[in-house]
PDB file of C-alpha atoms and ligand atoms in Angstrom:
ATOM      1  CA  MET A   1       0.000   0.000   0.000  1.00  0.00           C
ATOM      2  CA  LEU A   2       1.421   3.410  -0.989  1.00  0.00           C
ATOM      3  CA  ASN A   3       0.759   6.167   1.528  1.00  0.00           C
ATOM      4  CA  ILE A   4      -0.001   9.436  -0.239  1.00  0.00           C
ATOM      5  CA  ALA A   5      -0.254  12.835   1.503  1.00  0.00           C
ATOM      6  CA  LEU A   6      -2.471  15.314  -0.304  1.00  0.00           C
ATOM      7  CA  PRO A   7      -2.889  19.004   0.539  1.00  0.00           C
ATOM      8  CA  LYS A   8      -6.324  19.594   2.056  1.00  0.00           C
ATOM      9  CA  GLY A   9      -8.405  22.115   0.089  1.00  0.00           C
ATOM     10  CA  ARG A  10      -9.099  23.146  -3.467  1.00  0.00           C
ATOM     11  CA  LEU A  11      -5.641  22.242  -4.770  1.00  0.00           C
ATOM     12  CA  GLY A  12      -5.872  18.813  -3.124  1.00  0.00           C
ATOM     13  CA  GLU A  13      -9.170  18.069  -4.841  1.00  0.00           C
ATOM     14  CA  LYS A  14      -7.671  18.983  -8.200  1.00  0.00           C
ATOM     15  CA  VAL A  15      -4.624  16.842  -7.495  1.00  0.00           C
ATOM     16  CA  TYR A  16      -6.735  13.887  -6.340  1.00  0.00           C
ATOM     17  CA  ALA A  17      -8.648  14.095  -9.642  1.00  0.00           C
ATOM     18  CA  MET A  18      -5.296  13.678 -11.428  1.00  0.00           C
ATOM     19  CA  PHE A  19      -4.425  10.594  -9.334  1.00  0.00           C
ATOM     20  CA  ALA A  20      -7.897   9.141  -9.981  1.00  0.00           C
ATOM     21  CA  ALA A  21      -7.663   9.740 -13.731  1.00  0.00           C
ATOM     22  CA  ALA A  22      -4.220   8.114 -13.648  1.00  0.00           C
ATOM     23  CA  GLY A  23      -5.832   4.894 -12.363  1.00  0.00           C
ATOM     24  CA  PHE A  24      -5.411   5.382  -8.599  1.00  0.00           C
ATOM     25  CA  GLU A  25      -8.984   6.053  -7.613  1.00  0.00           C
ATOM     26  CA  CYS A  26     -10.319   5.897  -4.074  1.00  0.00           C
ATOM     27  CA  PRO A  27     -14.044   6.652  -4.364  1.00  0.00           C
ATOM     28  CA  SER A  28     -14.641   6.944  -0.591  1.00  0.00           C
ATOM     29  CA  ILE A  29     -12.586  10.153  -0.612  1.00  0.00           C
ATOM     30  CA  LEU A  30     -15.471  11.949  -2.345  1.00  0.00           C
ATOM     31  CA  GLU A  31     -18.029  11.127   0.373  1.00  0.00           C
ATOM     32  CA  PRO A  32     -19.151  14.213   2.277  1.00  0.00           C
ATOM     33  CA  ASN A  33     -17.622  13.584   5.689  1.00  0.00           C
ATOM     34  CA  ARG A  34     -14.685  14.755   7.751  1.00  0.00           C
ATOM     35  CA  LYS A  35     -12.565  11.644   7.537  1.00  0.00           C
ATOM     36  CA  LEU A  36      -8.920  12.297   6.766  1.00  0.00           C
ATOM     37  CA  ILE A  37      -7.697   8.844   5.691  1.00  0.00           C
ATOM     38  CA  PHE A  38      -9.033   6.813   2.760  1.00  0.00           C
ATOM     39  CA  GLU A  39      -7.825   3.633   1.180  1.00  0.00           C
ATOM     40  CA  ASN A  40      -8.416   1.506  -1.867  1.00  0.00           C
ATOM     41  CA  GLU A  41      -6.747  -1.809  -1.237  1.00  0.00           C
ATOM     42  CA  ALA A  42      -7.300  -3.051  -4.780  1.00  0.00           C
ATOM     43  CA  ALA A  43      -5.487  -0.034  -6.240  1.00  0.00           C
ATOM     44  CA  GLY A  44      -2.808  -0.222  -3.524  1.00  0.00           C
ATOM     45  CA  VAL A  45      -3.236   3.370  -2.332  1.00  0.00           C
ATOM     46  CA  ARG A  46      -4.019   5.072   0.953  1.00  0.00           C
ATOM     47  CA  TYR A  47      -4.613   8.833   0.805  1.00  0.00           C
ATOM     48  CA  PHE A  48      -4.655  11.306   3.645  1.00  0.00           C
ATOM     49  CA  TRP A  49      -5.519  14.971   3.722  1.00  0.00           C
ATOM     50  CA  VAL A  50      -3.044  17.137   5.580  1.00  0.00           C
ATOM     51  CA  LYS A  51      -2.451  20.859   5.879  1.00  0.00           C
ATOM     52  CA  PRO A  52      -0.678  21.926   2.646  1.00  0.00           C
ATOM     53  CA  SER A  53       2.336  23.210   4.551  1.00  0.00           C
ATOM     54  CA  ASP A  54       2.658  19.854   6.391  1.00  0.00           C
ATOM     55  CA  VAL A  55       2.789  17.520   3.358  1.00  0.00           C
ATOM     56  CA  ALA A  56       6.580  17.719   3.090  1.00  0.00           C
ATOM     57  CA  ILE A  57       6.989  16.799   6.782  1.00  0.00           C
ATOM     58  CA  TYR A  58       4.929  13.613   6.359  1.00  0.00           C
ATOM     59  CA  VAL A  59       6.938  12.677   3.286  1.00  0.00           C
ATOM     60  CA  GLU A  60      10.331  13.596   4.718  1.00  0.00           C
ATOM     61  CA  ARG A  61       9.741  11.457   7.807  1.00  0.00           C
ATOM     62  CA  GLY A  62       8.284   8.546   5.864  1.00  0.00           C
ATOM     63  CA  ALA A  63       4.723   8.701   7.234  1.00  0.00           C
ATOM     64  CA  ALA A  64       3.819   9.188   3.573  1.00  0.00           C
ATOM     65  CA  ASP A  65       5.715   7.574   0.701  1.00  0.00           C
ATOM     66  CA  ILE A  66       4.772  10.327  -1.704  1.00  0.00           C
ATOM     67  CA  GLY A  67       2.809  13.575  -1.581  1.00  0.00           C
ATOM     68  CA  VAL A  68       2.049  16.810  -3.337  1.00  0.00           C
ATOM     69  CA  ALA A  69       3.559  20.030  -2.018  1.00  0.00           C
ATOM     70  CA  GLY A  70       3.861  23.583  -3.309  1.00  0.00           C
ATOM     71  CA  LYS A  71       7.263  24.726  -4.524  1.00  0.00           C
ATOM     72  CA  ASP A  72       6.947  27.558  -1.971  1.00  0.00           C
ATOM     73  CA  ILE A  73       7.079  25.051   0.890  1.00  0.00           C
ATOM     74  CA  LEU A  74       9.947  23.116  -0.714  1.00  0.00           C
ATOM     75  CA  LEU A  75      11.982  26.311  -1.119  1.00  0.00           C
ATOM     76  CA  GLU A  76      11.185  27.595   2.354  1.00  0.00           C
ATOM     77  CA  TYR A  77      11.860  24.433   4.368  1.00  0.00           C
ATOM     78  CA  ALA A  78      14.202  22.521   2.009  1.00  0.00           C
ATOM     79  CA  PRO A  79      12.932  19.115   3.207  1.00  0.00           C
ATOM     80  CA  GLU A  80      15.061  16.027   2.468  1.00  0.00           C
ATOM     81  CA  VAL A  81      12.747  14.568  -0.191  1.00  0.00           C
ATOM     82  CA  TYR A  82      12.947  13.821  -3.888  1.00  0.00           C
ATOM     83  CA  GLU A  83      11.078  16.242  -6.115  1.00  0.00           C
ATOM     84  CA  LEU A  84       9.794  13.961  -8.878  1.00  0.00           C
ATOM     85  CA  MET A  85       7.550  16.082 -11.050  1.00  0.00           C
ATOM     86  CA  ASP A  86       6.036  19.495 -11.666  1.00  0.00           C
ATOM     87  CA  LEU A  87       2.257  18.881 -11.771  1.00  0.00           C
ATOM     88  CA  ASN A  88       1.621  22.279 -13.371  1.00  0.00           C
ATOM     89  CA  VAL A  89      -1.328  23.022 -11.049  1.00  0.00           C
ATOM     90  CA  GLY A  90      -1.604  25.432  -8.138  1.00  0.00           C
ATOM     91  CA  LEU A  91       0.147  28.014 -10.275  1.00  0.00           C
ATOM     92  CA  CYS A  92       1.049  31.252  -8.523  1.00  0.00           C
ATOM     93  CA  ARG A  93       4.165  33.268  -7.739  1.00  0.00           C
ATOM     94  CA  MET A  94       6.135  34.458  -4.749  1.00  0.00           C
ATOM     95  CA  ALA A  95       6.251  38.225  -4.932  1.00  0.00           C
ATOM     96  CA  VAL A  96       7.219  41.393  -3.135  1.00  0.00           C
ATOM     97  CA  ALA A  97       4.350  43.862  -2.685  1.00  0.00           C
ATOM     98  CA  ALA A  98       3.935  47.228  -1.013  1.00  0.00           C
ATOM     99  CA  LYS A  99       1.593  50.174  -0.677  1.00  0.00           C
ATOM    100  CA  ARG A 100       1.202  52.086  -3.927  1.00  0.00           C
ATOM    101  CA  ASP A 101       3.082  55.114  -2.574  1.00  0.00           C
ATOM    102  CA  PHE A 102       5.970  53.149  -1.045  1.00  0.00           C
ATOM    103  CA  ARG A 103       9.415  54.405  -2.074  1.00  0.00           C
ATOM    104  CA  ASP A 104      12.384  52.370  -0.933  1.00  0.00           C
ATOM    105  CA  ASN A 105      15.186  54.155   0.888  1.00  0.00           C
ATOM    106  CA  PRO A 106      18.290  51.938   0.556  1.00  0.00           C
ATOM    107  CA  ALA A 107      19.900  53.732   3.484  1.00  0.00           C
ATOM    108  CA  ARG A 108      17.307  52.201   5.853  1.00  0.00           C
ATOM    109  CA  THR A 109      16.789  48.553   6.839  1.00  0.00           C
ATOM    110  CA  LEU A 110      13.777  47.247   4.939  1.00  0.00           C
ATOM    111  CA  ARG A 111      11.038  45.730   7.125  1.00  0.00           C
ATOM    112  CA  VAL A 112       9.645  42.628   5.397  1.00  0.00           C
ATOM    113  CA  ALA A 113       6.524  40.846   6.670  1.00  0.00           C
ATOM    114  CA  THR A 114       6.199  37.252   5.503  1.00  0.00           C
ATOM    115  CA  LYS A 115       5.420  33.620   6.224  1.00  0.00           C
ATOM    116  CA  PHE A 116       8.405  32.718   4.043  1.00  0.00           C
ATOM    117  CA  ALA A 117      11.389  34.027   6.000  1.00  0.00           C
ATOM    118  CA  ASN A 118      14.011  31.874   4.261  1.00  0.00           C
ATOM    119  CA  ILE A 119      12.804  32.739   0.762  1.00  0.00           C
ATOM    120  CA  ALA A 120      12.733  36.440   1.680  1.00  0.00           C
ATOM    121  CA  ARG A 121      16.190  36.297   3.288  1.00  0.00           C
ATOM    122  CA  GLY A 122      17.659  34.550   0.242  1.00  0.00           C
ATOM    123  CA  TYR A 123      16.103  37.009  -2.160  1.00  0.00           C
ATOM    124  CA  TYR A 124      17.315  40.134  -0.354  1.00  0.00           C
ATOM    125  CA  ALA A 125      20.750  38.624   0.369  1.00  0.00           C
ATOM    126  CA  GLY A 126      21.080  38.261  -3.410  1.00  0.00           C
ATOM    127  CA  LEU A 127      20.356  41.974  -3.735  1.00  0.00           C
ATOM    128  CA  GLY A 128      22.733  42.855  -0.905  1.00  0.00           C
ATOM    129  CA  ARG A 129      19.863  44.587   0.908  1.00  0.00           C
ATOM    130  CA  ASP A 130      19.623  44.732   4.724  1.00  0.00           C
ATOM    131  CA  ILE A 131      16.257  43.557   5.969  1.00  0.00           C
ATOM    132  CA  ASP A 132      14.375  42.952   9.160  1.00  0.00           C
ATOM    133  CA  ILE A 133      12.028  39.950   8.909  1.00  0.00           C
ATOM    134  CA  ILE A 134       8.648  40.178  10.609  1.00  0.00           C
ATOM    135  CA  HIS A 135       7.380  36.623  10.696  1.00  0.00           C
ATOM    136  CA  LEU A 136       3.584  36.363  10.414  1.00  0.00           C
ATOM    137  CA  ASN A 137       1.326  33.339   9.919  1.00  0.00           C
ATOM    138  CA  GLY A 138      -1.354  34.768   7.637  1.00  0.00           C
ATOM    139  CA  SER A 139      -3.188  37.935   6.511  1.00  0.00           C
ATOM    140  CA  ILE A 140       0.248  39.283   5.613  1.00  0.00           C
ATOM    141  CA  GLU A 141      -1.323  42.005   3.460  1.00  0.00           C
ATOM    142  CA  ILE A 142      -2.360  43.936   6.566  1.00  0.00           C
ATOM    143  CA  ALA A 143       1.227  44.548   7.704  1.00  0.00           C
ATOM    144  CA  PRO A 144       2.159  47.449   5.394  1.00  0.00           C
ATOM    145  CA  ILE A 145      -1.268  49.016   5.796  1.00  0.00           C
ATOM    146  CA  LEU A 146      -0.817  49.260   9.549  1.00  0.00           C
ATOM    147  CA  GLY A 147       2.816  50.345   9.268  1.00  0.00           C
ATOM    148  CA  LEU A 148       4.107  47.057  10.700  1.00  0.00           C
ATOM    149  CA  SER A 149       6.286  46.510   7.631  1.00  0.00           C
ATOM    150  CA  ASP A 150       7.469  48.328   4.504  1.00  0.00           C
ATOM    151  CA  VAL A 151       6.827  45.426   2.131  1.00  0.00           C
ATOM    152  CA  ILE A 152       5.496  41.874   2.165  1.00  0.00           C
ATOM    153  CA  VAL A 153       6.799  38.713   0.556  1.00  0.00           C
ATOM    154  CA  ASP A 154       3.827  36.488  -0.140  1.00  0.00           C
ATOM    155  CA  ILE A 155       2.052  34.293  -2.630  1.00  0.00           C
ATOM    156  CA  VAL A 156       0.118  36.032  -5.374  1.00  0.00           C
ATOM    157  CA  GLU A 157      -2.310  33.985  -7.405  1.00  0.00           C
ATOM    158  CA  THR A 158      -4.945  36.186  -9.032  1.00  0.00           C
ATOM    159  CA  GLY A 159      -3.671  39.415  -7.445  1.00  0.00           C
ATOM    160  CA  LYS A 160      -7.119  40.078  -6.017  1.00  0.00           C
ATOM    161  CA  THR A 161      -6.036  40.113  -2.364  1.00  0.00           C
ATOM    162  CA  LEU A 162      -3.359  42.727  -3.114  1.00  0.00           C
ATOM    163  CA  LEU A 163      -5.726  44.832  -5.202  1.00  0.00           C
ATOM    164  CA  GLU A 164      -8.509  44.808  -2.616  1.00  0.00           C
ATOM    165  CA  ASN A 165      -6.057  45.881   0.074  1.00  0.00           C
ATOM    166  CA  ASP A 166      -4.513  48.690  -1.981  1.00  0.00           C
ATOM    167  CA  LEU A 167      -1.167  46.970  -2.407  1.00  0.00           C
ATOM    168  CA  VAL A 168       0.792  46.585  -5.632  1.00  0.00           C
ATOM    169  CA  PRO A 169       3.139  43.798  -6.700  1.00  0.00           C
ATOM    170  CA  MET A 170       6.686  45.115  -7.138  1.00  0.00           C
ATOM    171  CA  GLU A 171       8.893  42.108  -8.004  1.00  0.00           C
ATOM    172  CA  THR A 172       8.352  38.432  -8.724  1.00  0.00           C
ATOM    173  CA  ILE A 173      10.786  36.297  -6.721  1.00  0.00           C
ATOM    174  CA  VAL A 174       9.917  32.879  -8.148  1.00  0.00           C
ATOM    175  CA  PRO A 175       7.035  31.149  -9.954  1.00  0.00           C
ATOM    176  CA  ILE A 176       5.318  28.442  -7.856  1.00  0.00           C
ATOM    177  CA  SER A 177       3.453  25.231  -8.713  1.00  0.00           C
ATOM    178  CA  ALA A 178       2.586  21.925  -7.057  1.00  0.00           C
ATOM    179  CA  ARG A 179       5.228  19.180  -7.133  1.00  0.00           C
ATOM    180  CA  LEU A 180       5.072  15.413  -6.666  1.00  0.00           C
ATOM    181  CA  ILE A 181       7.559  14.527  -3.925  1.00  0.00           C
ATOM    182  CA  ALA A 182       8.794  11.197  -2.561  1.00  0.00           C
ATOM    183  CA  ASN A 183      10.394   9.950   0.620  1.00  0.00           C
ATOM    184  CA  LYS A 184      13.988   8.980  -0.170  1.00  0.00           C
ATOM    185  CA  ALA A 185      13.885   5.482   1.379  1.00  0.00           C
ATOM    186  CA  SER A 186      10.433   4.743  -0.072  1.00  0.00           C
ATOM    187  CA  TYR A 187      11.685   5.726  -3.485  1.00  0.00           C
ATOM    188  CA  LYS A 188      14.400   3.094  -3.162  1.00  0.00           C
ATOM    189  CA  PHE A 189      12.253   0.293  -1.754  1.00  0.00           C
ATOM    190  CA  HIS A 190       8.975   0.969  -3.600  1.00  0.00           C
ATOM    191  CA  ALA A 191      10.495   2.250  -6.809  1.00  0.00           C
ATOM    192  CA  ASP A 192       8.109   0.322  -9.072  1.00  0.00           C
ATOM    193  CA  GLU A 193       4.911   1.430  -7.314  1.00  0.00           C
ATOM    194  CA  ILE A 194       6.044   5.063  -7.119  1.00  0.00           C
ATOM    195  CA  GLU A 195       7.153   5.079 -10.739  1.00  0.00           C
ATOM    196  CA  ALA A 196       3.765   3.639 -11.770  1.00  0.00           C
ATOM    197  CA  VAL A 197       2.018   6.547 -10.043  1.00  0.00           C
ATOM    198  CA  ALA A 198       4.461   9.067 -11.491  1.00  0.00           C
ATOM    199  CA  GLN A 199       4.008   7.698 -15.005  1.00  0.00           C
ATOM    200  CA  GLY A 200       0.217   7.762 -14.635  1.00  0.00           C
ATOM    201  CA  LEU A 201       0.329  11.359 -13.406  1.00  0.00           C
ATOM    202  CA  LYS A 202       2.598  12.374 -16.256  1.00  0.00           C
ATOM    203  CA  GLY A 203      -0.280  11.601 -18.611  1.00  0.00           C
ATOM    204  CA  GLN A 204      -2.510  13.957 -16.610  1.00  0.00           C
ATOM    205  CA  VAL A 205      -0.185  16.962 -16.473  1.00  0.00           C
ATOM    206  CA  LYS A 206      -1.493  19.720 -18.696  1.00  0.00           C
ATOM    207  CA  ALA A 207       1.039  21.549 -20.824  1.00  0.00           C
ATOM    208  CA  ASP A 208       1.108  25.376 -20.519  1.00  0.00           C
TER     209      ASP A 208
HETATM  210  C1  LIG B   1      -2.626  33.262  -0.182  1.00  0.00           C
HETATM  211  C2  LIG B   1      -1.729  34.472  -0.030  1.00  0.00           C
HETATM  212  C3  LIG B   1      -2.645  35.619  -0.353  1.00  0.00           C
HETATM  213  C4  LIG B   1      -3.643  35.007  -1.317  1.00  0.00           C
HETATM  214  C5  LIG B   1      -3.296  35.445  -2.717  1.00  0.00           C
HETATM  215  O1  LIG B   1      -3.288  33.059   0.987  1.00  0.00           O
HETATM  216  O2  LIG B   1      -1.188  34.549   1.276  1.00  0.00           O
HETATM  217  O3  LIG B   1      -3.275  36.098   0.798  1.00  0.00           O
HETATM  218  O4  LIG B   1      -3.535  33.588  -1.237  1.00  0.00           O
HETATM  219  O5  LIG B   1      -4.258  35.011  -3.651  1.00  0.00           O
HETATM  220  P1  LIG B   1      -4.849  36.010  -4.760  1.00  0.00           P
HETATM  221  O6  LIG B   1      -3.684  36.646  -5.435  1.00  0.00           O
HETATM  222  O7  LIG B   1      -5.618  35.106  -5.683  1.00  0.00           O
HETATM  223  O8  LIG B   1      -5.720  36.989  -4.073  1.00  0.00           O
HETATM  224  P2  LIG B   1      -3.914  31.661   1.355  1.00  0.00           P
HETATM  225  O9  LIG B   1      -5.300  31.573   0.812  1.00  0.00           O
HETATM  226  O10 LIG B   1      -3.003  30.560   0.938  1.00  0.00           O
HETATM  227  O11 LIG B   1      -4.033  31.733   2.931  1.00  0.00           O
HETATM  228  P3  LIG B   1      -3.126  32.398   4.074  1.00  0.00           P
HETATM  229  O12 LIG B   1      -3.882  33.585   4.563  1.00  0.00           O
HETATM  230  O13 LIG B   1      -2.999  31.314   5.085  1.00  0.00           O
HETATM  231  O14 LIG B   1      -1.799  32.795   3.511  1.00  0.00           O
END
C-alpha cells in the first residue's frame, strides 16, 4: 500500500482528480464527511488529507511515501525529499508587494513581513539589501497598511487580495506550482509502485 499525503483544500481536490484519472482512484474520498484517511486496497493506495504546509513533513519522515507540495514550501523548508515532477497546477508566484506610494530608501533597513522568511532572506541577500524579517502566519497584506512593515513577501495567485487591500506587486521572486515529492527510502524500496504513479500522473499533467 502506498501512503499518499495530499494538501487539504481546493488544490488537493484537483490533485486527487489527477491521481484518480491516472488509475489510482479511491471513491470513498469523495463522500461528504470529515474523515482524513481513505484507502483503496485493490489499487494499492491510501490517501490522507493534511495541511498543505505539512505535506513535506509527512513525506520527509516517511509517514507518507509520496505527496504533493507547493514549490513555496519546498523552497522555504528545504525538506530532504525527492522532487519527482512538476504537476503544473496550483500556479502562482512568490512576490514582493507594497503600498502604492511606497518608495524604498536603501539607506534604511527594509522591514519585510512574511510567512516565508528563508525565501525572503535569500532574495534580499542576493540583492545585498539589509532587511528585518517580521514573521507572520497569515493575513500578511495587513502589515504594510498598519505600518508594521514596509513590504510583504507572499504568494500572489490572481492578485485580487493585493488589489482589494490597496497593495501593488513590485517584483516576482519565483514562480510556484505543485510538485510530486517522494520519501527517499520509499523511493528506493517501492520504486516500481512510485514510478507507476508518477508515469500515470505524467499523462494527466497539462502543458502550458
Ligand atoms: C494566499 C496568499 C494571499 C492570497 C493570494 O493566501 O497569502 O493572501 O492567497 O491570492 P490572490 O492573489 O488570488 O488573491 P492563502 O489563501 O493561501 O491563505 P493564508 O492567509 O494562510 O496565507
